[in-house]
Amino acid sequence: MTTNENSDRTSGYCPEHTPRLAWAQHAPDVYKAMARLDAATRKGIDPVIGELVKIRASQLNHCAFCLDMHTKDALAAGESVERIIQLSAWEESQHFFTPKEIAAIELTEAVTVLTDGFVPDEVYARAAKHFGEEELAHLIGAIITINSWNRFAVTTRMVPDHDTPGDHGRAAR
């Protein structure tokens, strides 16, 4: 079991699970390539939309590590607790978000959960209405990138709550 830097705060809680693999240490070229991809997609989209996309995809993928990281990053960047809480039920609480944010969130869900085997035309059209082609290309890249990060973290069982908001140079991710 790993130790928790916040053990006084978590006293009485269940113990942390042990990570399976420090994948970034064993595949540093893959990690570096992912970090470059992540940085490239961030340059082309609004930072608020970027964090909403990362949080929503991480919710859908049950990635506790990325949820912890991106929720902290969003809060540190000034996002409200209320909007972060409502993100998991965005369809019922659209009044917390702009139409452009809703289009990004909806596209995130369609790309993340390919239950129909494709992104529906109407979802793509709504996103294309709010985003220019270059911004849309970066948004799609950001959605795909967070899904990849989620899969690395979930597969290797990365442990949340050991990072600092805004610390995108984390050794583990």
CSV table of N, CA and C in Angstrom, one decimal, residues 25-143:
chain,number,residue,atom,x,y,z
A,25,GLN,N,7.6,6.0,-16.2
A,25,GLN,CA,9.1,5.6,-16.0
A,25,GLN,C,9.5,4.5,-16.9
A,26,HIS,N,8.7,3.6,-17.2
A,26,HIS,CA,9.0,2.5,-18.0
A,26,HIS,C,8.9,2.7,-19.5
A,27,ALA,N,8.1,3.7,-19.9
A,27,ALA,CA,7.9,4.1,-21.3
A,27,ALA,C,8.0,5.6,-21.4
A,28,PRO,N,9.2,6.2,-21.1
A,28,PRO,CA,9.3,7.6,-21.1
A,28,PRO,C,9.0,8.3,-22.4
A,29,ASP,N,9.4,7.6,-23.5
A,29,ASP,CA,9.1,8.2,-24.8
A,29,ASP,C,7.6,8.3,-25.1
A,30,VAL,N,6.9,7.3,-24.6
A,30,VAL,CA,5.4,7.4,-24.8
A,30,VAL,C,4.8,8.5,-24.0
A,31,TYR,N,5.3,8.6,-22.7
A,31,TYR,CA,4.8,9.7,-21.9
A,31,TYR,C,5.2,11.1,-22.5
A,32,LYS,N,6.4,11.2,-22.9
A,32,LYS,CA,6.8,12.5,-23.5
A,32,LYS,C,5.9,12.8,-24.8
A,33,ALA,N,5.6,11.8,-25.6
A,33,ALA,CA,4.8,12.0,-26.8
A,33,ALA,C,3.4,12.4,-26.4
A,34,MET,N,2.9,11.8,-25.3
A,34,MET,CA,1.5,12.2,-24.8
A,34,MET,C,1.5,13.6,-24.3
A,35,ALA,N,2.6,14.0,-23.6
A,35,ALA,CA,2.7,15.3,-23.0
A,35,ALA,C,2.7,16.4,-24.1
A,36,ARG,N,3.5,16.0,-25.2
A,36,ARG,CA,3.5,17.0,-26.3
A,36,ARG,C,2.2,17.1,-27.0
A,37,LEU,N,1.5,16.0,-27.2
A,37,LEU,CA,0.1,16.0,-27.8
A,37,LEU,C,-0.8,16.8,-26.9
A,38,ASP,N,-0.8,16.6,-25.6
A,38,ASP,CA,-1.6,17.3,-24.7
A,38,ASP,C,-1.3,18.8,-24.8
A,39,ALA,N,-0.1,19.2,-24.8
A,39,ALA,CA,0.3,20.6,-25.0
A,39,ALA,C,-0.2,21.2,-26.3
A,40,ALA,N,-0.1,20.5,-27.3
A,40,ALA,CA,-0.5,20.9,-28.7
A,40,ALA,C,-2.0,21.1,-28.7
A,41,THR,N,-2.8,20.3,-28.1
A,41,THR,CA,-4.2,20.4,-28.2
A,41,THR,C,-4.7,21.6,-27.3
A,42,ARG,N,-4.0,21.8,-26.2
A,42,ARG,CA,-4.3,22.9,-25.3
A,42,ARG,C,-4.2,24.3,-25.9
A,43,LYS,N,-3.2,24.4,-26.9
A,43,LYS,CA,-3.0,25.7,-27.5
A,43,LYS,C,-4.1,26.2,-28.3
A,44,GLY,N,-5.0,25.3,-28.8
A,44,GLY,CA,-6.0,25.7,-29.7
A,44,GLY,C,-7.4,25.8,-29.2
A,45,ILE,N,-7.6,25.6,-27.8
A,45,ILE,CA,-8.9,25.7,-27.3
A,45,ILE,C,-8.9,26.6,-26.0
A,46,ASP,N,-10.1,27.1,-25.7
A,46,ASP,CA,-10.3,27.9,-24.5
A,46,ASP,C,-10.0,27.0,-23.3
A,47,PRO,N,-9.2,27.5,-22.3
A,47,PRO,CA,-8.8,26.7,-21.1
A,47,PRO,C,-10.0,26.2,-20.3
A,48,VAL,N,-11.0,27.0,-20.2
A,48,VAL,CA,-12.2,26.6,-19.4
A,48,VAL,C,-12.8,25.4,-20.1
A,49,ILE,N,-13.0,25.5,-21.4
A,49,ILE,CA,-13.6,24.3,-22.1
A,49,ILE,C,-12.7,23.1,-22.0
A,50,GLY,N,-11.4,23.4,-22.1
A,50,GLY,CA,-10.4,22.3,-22.0
A,50,GLY,C,-10.6,21.5,-20.7
A,51,GLU,N,-10.7,22.2,-19.6
A,51,GLU,CA,-10.9,21.6,-18.3
A,51,GLU,C,-12.2,20.9,-18.2
A,52,LEU,N,-13.3,21.5,-18.7
A,52,LEU,CA,-14.6,20.8,-18.7
A,52,LEU,C,-14.6,19.5,-19.4
A,53,VAL,N,-13.9,19.5,-20.6
A,53,VAL,CA,-13.8,18.3,-21.4
A,53,VAL,C,-13.0,17.3,-20.6
A,54,LYS,N,-11.9,17.6,-20.0
A,54,LYS,CA,-11.1,16.7,-19.3
A,54,LYS,C,-11.8,16.1,-18.1
A,55,ILE,N,-12.6,16.9,-17.4
A,55,ILE,CA,-13.3,16.4,-16.2
A,55,ILE,C,-14.5,15.5,-16.7
A,56,ARG,N,-15.2,15.9,-17.7
A,56,ARG,CA,-16.3,15.1,-18.2
A,56,ARG,C,-15.9,13.7,-18.7
A,57,ALA,N,-14.8,13.7,-19.6
A,57,ALA,CA,-14.3,12.4,-20.1
A,57,ALA,C,-13.8,11.6,-18.9
A,58,SER,N,-13.2,12.2,-17.9
A,58,SER,CA,-12.7,11.4,-16.8
A,58,SER,C,-13.8,10.9,-15.9
A,59,GLN,N,-14.9,11.6,-15.8
A,59,GLN,CA,-16.1,11.1,-15.2
A,59,GLN,C,-16.6,9.8,-15.9
A,60,LEU,N,-16.8,9.9,-17.2
A,60,LEU,CA,-17.3,8.8,-18.0
A,60,LEU,C,-16.4,7.6,-17.9
A,61,ASN,N,-15.1,7.8,-17.9
A,61,ASN,CA,-14.1,6.7,-17.9
A,61,ASN,C,-13.8,6.3,-16.5
A,62,HIS,N,-14.4,6.9,-15.5
A,62,HIS,CA,-14.2,6.5,-14.1
A,62,HIS,C,-12.7,6.6,-13.7
A,63,CYS,N,-12.0,7.7,-14.2
A,63,CYS,CA,-10.6,7.9,-13.9
A,63,CYS,C,-10.5,8.8,-12.7
A,64,ALA,N,-10.3,8.2,-11.5
A,64,ALA,CA,-10.2,9.0,-10.3
A,64,ALA,C,-8.9,9.9,-10.3
A,65,PHE,N,-7.8,9.4,-10.8
A,65,PHE,CA,-6.6,10.2,-10.9
A,65,PHE,C,-6.8,11.5,-11.7
A,66,CYS,N,-7.4,11.3,-12.9
A,66,CYS,CA,-7.6,12.5,-13.8
A,66,CYS,C,-8.7,13.4,-13.3
A,67,LEU,N,-9.7,12.8,-12.7
A,67,LEU,CA,-10.8,13.6,-12.1
A,67,LEU,C,-10.2,14.5,-11.0
A,68,ASP,N,-9.4,13.9,-10.1
A,68,ASP,CA,-8.7,14.7,-9.1
A,68,ASP,C,-7.8,15.8,-9.6
A,69,MET,N,-7.0,15.4,-10.6
A,69,MET,CA,-6.1,16.4,-11.2
A,69,MET,C,-6.8,17.6,-11.8
A,70,HIS,N,-7.8,17.2,-12.7
A,70,HIS,CA,-8.4,18.3,-13.5
A,70,HIS,C,-9.4,19.1,-12.7
A,71,THR,N,-10.0,18.5,-11.7
A,71,THR,CA,-10.9,19.3,-10.9
A,71,THR,C,-10.1,20.3,-10.1
A,72,LYS,N,-8.9,19.9,-9.6
A,72,LYS,CA,-8.0,20.8,-8.9
A,72,LYS,C,-7.5,21.9,-9.8
A,73,ASP,N,-7.1,21.5,-11.0
A,73,ASP,CA,-6.7,22.5,-12.0
A,73,ASP,C,-7.8,23.5,-12.3
A,74,ALA,N,-9.0,23.0,-12.5
A,74,ALA,CA,-10.1,23.9,-12.9
A,74,ALA,C,-10.4,24.9,-11.7
A,75,LEU,N,-10.4,24.4,-10.5
A,75,LEU,CA,-10.6,25.2,-9.3
A,75,LEU,C,-9.5,26.3,-9.2
A,76,ALA,N,-8.3,25.9,-9.4
A,76,ALA,CA,-7.1,26.8,-9.3
A,76,ALA,C,-7.2,27.9,-10.4
A,77,ALA,N,-7.8,27.5,-11.5
A,77,ALA,CA,-8.0,28.5,-12.6
A,77,ALA,C,-9.2,29.4,-12.5
A,78,GLY,N,-10.0,29.2,-11.4
A,78,GLY,CA,-11.1,30.0,-11.1
A,78,GLY,C,-12.5,29.4,-11.5
A,79,GLU,N,-12.5,28.2,-11.9
A,79,GLU,CA,-13.8,27.5,-12.2
A,79,GLU,C,-14.6,27.4,-10.9
A,80,SER,N,-15.9,27.4,-11.0
A,80,SER,CA,-16.7,27.3,-9.7
A,80,SER,C,-16.9,25.9,-9.4
A,81,VAL,N,-17.1,25.6,-8.1
A,81,VAL,CA,-17.4,24.3,-7.6
A,81,VAL,C,-18.8,23.9,-8.1
A,82,GLU,N,-19.7,24.9,-8.1
A,82,GLU,CA,-21.0,24.6,-8.6
A,82,GLU,C,-21.0,24.0,-10.0
A,83,ARG,N,-20.3,24.6,-10.9
A,83,ARG,CA,-20.3,24.1,-12.3
A,83,ARG,C,-19.6,22.8,-12.4
A,84,ILE,N,-18.6,22.5,-11.6
A,84,ILE,CA,-17.9,21.2,-11.6
A,84,ILE,C,-18.8,20.2,-11.1
A,85,ILE,N,-19.6,20.5,-10.1
A,85,ILE,CA,-20.5,19.5,-9.6
A,85,ILE,C,-21.6,19.2,-10.6
A,86,GLN,N,-22.1,20.2,-11.2
A,86,GLN,CA,-23.2,20.1,-12.2
A,86,GLN,C,-22.8,19.4,-13.5
A,87,LEU,N,-21.5,19.3,-13.8
A,87,LEU,CA,-21.0,18.8,-15.0
A,87,LEU,C,-21.5,17.3,-15.2
A,88,SER,N,-21.5,16.6,-14.1
A,88,SER,CA,-22.0,15.2,-14.3
A,88,SER,C,-23.4,15.0,-14.7
A,89,ALA,N,-24.2,16.1,-14.5
A,89,ALA,CA,-25.6,16.1,-14.8
A,89,ALA,C,-25.9,17.2,-15.8
A,90,TRP,N,-25.0,17.5,-16.7
A,90,TRP,CA,-25.1,18.7,-17.5
A,90,TRP,C,-26.4,18.8,-18.3
A,91,GLU,N,-27.0,17.6,-18.7
A,91,GLU,CA,-28.2,17.6,-19.5
A,91,GLU,C,-29.4,18.2,-18.7
A,92,GLU,N,-29.3,18.0,-17.4
A,92,GLU,CA,-30.4,18.5,-16.6
A,92,GLU,C,-30.1,19.9,-16.0
A,93,SER,N,-28.8,20.4,-16.2
A,93,SER,CA,-28.4,21.7,-15.6
A,93,SER,C,-27.7,22.5,-16.7
A,94,GLN,N,-28.2,22.5,-17.9
A,94,GLN,CA,-27.6,23.3,-18.9
A,94,GLN,C,-27.5,24.8,-18.7
A,95,HIS,N,-28.3,25.3,-17.8
A,95,HIS,CA,-28.3,26.7,-17.5
A,95,HIS,C,-27.0,27.1,-16.8
A,96,PHE,N,-26.2,26.2,-16.4
A,96,PHE,CA,-24.9,26.5,-15.8
A,96,PHE,C,-23.8,26.7,-16.8
A,97,PHE,N,-24.1,26.4,-18.1
A,97,PHE,CA,-23.1,26.4,-19.1
A,97,PHE,C,-23.5,27.2,-20.3
A,98,THR,N,-22.6,27.6,-21.1
A,98,THR,CA,-22.9,28.3,-22.4
A,98,THR,C,-23.2,27.3,-23.4
A,99,PRO,N,-23.9,27.7,-24.5
A,99,PRO,CA,-24.2,26.8,-25.6
A,99,PRO,C,-22.9,26.2,-26.2
A,100,LYS,N,-21.8,27.0,-26.3
A,100,LYS,CA,-20.5,26.5,-26.8
A,100,LYS,C,-20.0,25.4,-25.8
A,101,GLU,N,-20.0,25.6,-24.5
A,101,GLU,CA,-19.6,24.6,-23.6
A,101,GLU,C,-20.4,23.3,-23.7
A,102,ILE,N,-21.7,23.5,-23.8
A,102,ILE,CA,-22.6,22.3,-24.0
A,102,ILE,C,-22.2,21.5,-25.2
A,103,ALA,N,-21.9,22.2,-26.3
A,103,ALA,CA,-21.6,21.5,-27.6
A,103,ALA,C,-20.3,20.8,-27.3
A,104,ALA,N,-19.3,21.3,-26.6
A,104,ALA,CA,-18.0,20.7,-26.3
A,104,ALA,C,-18.3,19.5,-25.4
A,105,ILE,N,-19.1,19.6,-24.4
A,105,ILE,CA,-19.4,18.5,-23.5
A,105,ILE,C,-20.1,17.4,-24.2
A,106,GLU,N,-21.1,17.7,-25.0
A,106,GLU,CA,-21.8,16.7,-25.8
A,106,GLU,C,-20.9,16.0,-26.7
A,107,LEU,N,-20.0,16.7,-27.4
A,107,LEU,CA,-19.0,16.0,-28.3
A,107,LEU,C,-18.1,15.1,-27.5
A,108,THR,N,-17.7,15.6,-26.3
A,108,THR,CA,-16.8,14.8,-25.4
A,108,THR,C,-17.5,13.4,-25.1
A,109,GLU,N,-18.8,13.5,-24.8
A,109,GLU,CA,-19.5,12.3,-24.5
A,109,GLU,C,-19.6,11.3,-25.7
A,110,ALA,N,-19.8,11.9,-26.9
A,110,ALA,CA,-20.0,11.1,-28.1
A,110,ALA,C,-18.7,10.5,-28.5
A,111,VAL,N,-17.6,11.2,-28.3
A,111,VAL,CA,-16.2,10.6,-28.7
A,111,VAL,C,-15.8,9.6,-27.6
A,112,THR,N,-16.1,9.9,-26.3
A,112,THR,CA,-15.7,9.0,-25.2
A,112,THR,C,-16.4,7.7,-25.2
A,113,VAL,N,-17.7,7.8,-25.4
A,113,VAL,CA,-18.6,6.6,-25.3
A,113,VAL,C,-19.1,6.3,-26.7
A,114,LEU,N,-18.4,5.5,-27.5
A,114,LEU,CA,-18.8,5.3,-28.9
A,114,LEU,C,-19.8,4.1,-28.9
A,115,THR,N,-20.9,4.2,-28.2
A,115,THR,CA,-21.8,3.1,-28.1
A,115,THR,C,-22.5,2.8,-29.5
A,116,ASP,N,-22.6,3.8,-30.3
A,116,ASP,CA,-23.2,3.5,-31.6
A,116,ASP,C,-22.2,3.3,-32.7
A,117,GLY,N,-20.9,3.3,-32.3
A,117,GLY,CA,-19.8,3.0,-33.2
A,117,GLY,C,-19.4,4.3,-34.0
A,118,PHE,N,-20.0,5.4,-33.7
A,118,PHE,CA,-19.7,6.6,-34.4
A,118,PHE,C,-20.2,7.8,-33.6
A,119,VAL,N,-19.6,9.0,-34.0
A,119,VAL,CA,-20.1,10.2,-33.4
A,119,VAL,C,-21.3,10.7,-34.3
A,120,PRO,N,-22.5,10.8,-33.7
A,120,PRO,CA,-23.7,11.2,-34.4
A,120,PRO,C,-23.5,12.6,-35.2
A,121,ASP,N,-24.1,12.6,-36.4
A,121,ASP,CA,-24.0,13.8,-37.2
A,121,ASP,C,-24.5,15.1,-36.5
A,122,GLU,N,-25.6,14.9,-35.8
A,122,GLU,CA,-26.2,16.1,-35.1
A,122,GLU,C,-25.3,16.6,-34.0
A,123,VAL,N,-24.6,15.7,-33.3
A,123,VAL,CA,-23.6,16.2,-32.2
A,123,VAL,C,-22.5,16.9,-32.9
A,124,TYR,N,-21.9,16.3,-33.9
A,124,TYR,CA,-20.8,17.0,-34.6
A,124,TYR,C,-21.2,18.3,-35.2
A,125,ALA,N,-22.4,18.4,-35.8
A,125,ALA,CA,-22.9,19.6,-36.4
A,125,ALA,C,-23.1,20.7,-35.3
A,126,ARG,N,-23.6,20.4,-34.1
A,126,ARG,CA,-23.7,21.4,-33.1
A,126,ARG,C,-22.4,21.9,-32.6
A,127,ALA,N,-21.4,21.0,-32.5
A,127,ALA,CA,-20.0,21.5,-32.2
A,127,ALA,C,-19.5,22.4,-33.3
A,128,ALA,N,-19.6,22.0,-34.5
A,128,ALA,CA,-19.1,22.7,-35.7
A,128,ALA,C,-19.8,24.1,-35.8
A,129,LYS,N,-21.0,24.2,-35.3
A,129,LYS,CA,-21.7,25.5,-35.2
A,129,LYS,C,-21.0,26.5,-34.3
A,130,HIS,N,-20.4,26.0,-33.2
A,130,HIS,CA,-19.8,26.8,-32.2
A,130,HIS,C,-18.3,27.0,-32.3
A,131,PHE,N,-17.7,26.1,-33.0
A,131,PHE,CA,-16.2,26.1,-33.1
A,131,PHE,C,-15.8,26.2,-34.6
A,132,GLY,N,-14.8,27.1,-34.9
A,132,GLY,CA,-14.2,27.1,-36.2
A,132,GLY,C,-13.5,25.8,-36.4
A,133,GLU,N,-13.1,25.5,-37.7
A,133,GLU,CA,-12.5,24.2,-38.0
A,133,GLU,C,-11.2,24.0,-37.3
A,134,GLU,N,-10.4,25.0,-37.1
A,134,GLU,CA,-9.1,24.8,-36.4
A,134,GLU,C,-9.4,24.6,-34.9
A,135,GLU,N,-10.3,25.3,-34.3
A,135,GLU,CA,-10.6,25.1,-32.9
A,135,GLU,C,-11.3,23.8,-32.7
A,136,LEU,N,-12.1,23.4,-33.6
A,136,LEU,CA,-12.8,22.1,-33.5
A,136,LEU,C,-11.8,20.9,-33.6
A,137,ALA,N,-10.8,21.1,-34.5
A,137,ALA,CA,-9.7,20.1,-34.6
A,137,ALA,C,-9.0,19.9,-33.3
A,138,HIS,N,-8.7,21.1,-32.7
A,138,HIS,CA,-8.0,21.0,-31.4
A,138,HIS,C,-8.9,20.4,-30.3
A,139,LEU,N,-10.1,20.8,-30.3
A,139,LEU,CA,-11.1,20.2,-29.4
A,139,LEU,C,-11.1,18.7,-29.5
A,140,ILE,N,-11.3,18.2,-30.7
A,140,ILE,CA,-11.3,16.7,-30.9
A,140,ILE,C,-10.0,16.1,-30.4
A,141,GLY,N,-8.9,16.8,-30.7
A,141,GLY,CA,-7.6,16.3,-30.2
A,141,GLY,C,-7.5,16.3,-28.7
A,142,ALA,N,-8.1,17.3,-28.1
A,142,ALA,CA,-8.1,17.3,-26.6
A,142,ALA,C,-9.0,16.2,-26.0
A,143,ILE,N,-10.1,15.9,-26.7
A,143,ILE,CA,-11.0,14.9,-26.2
A,143,ILE,C,-10.3,13.5,-26.3
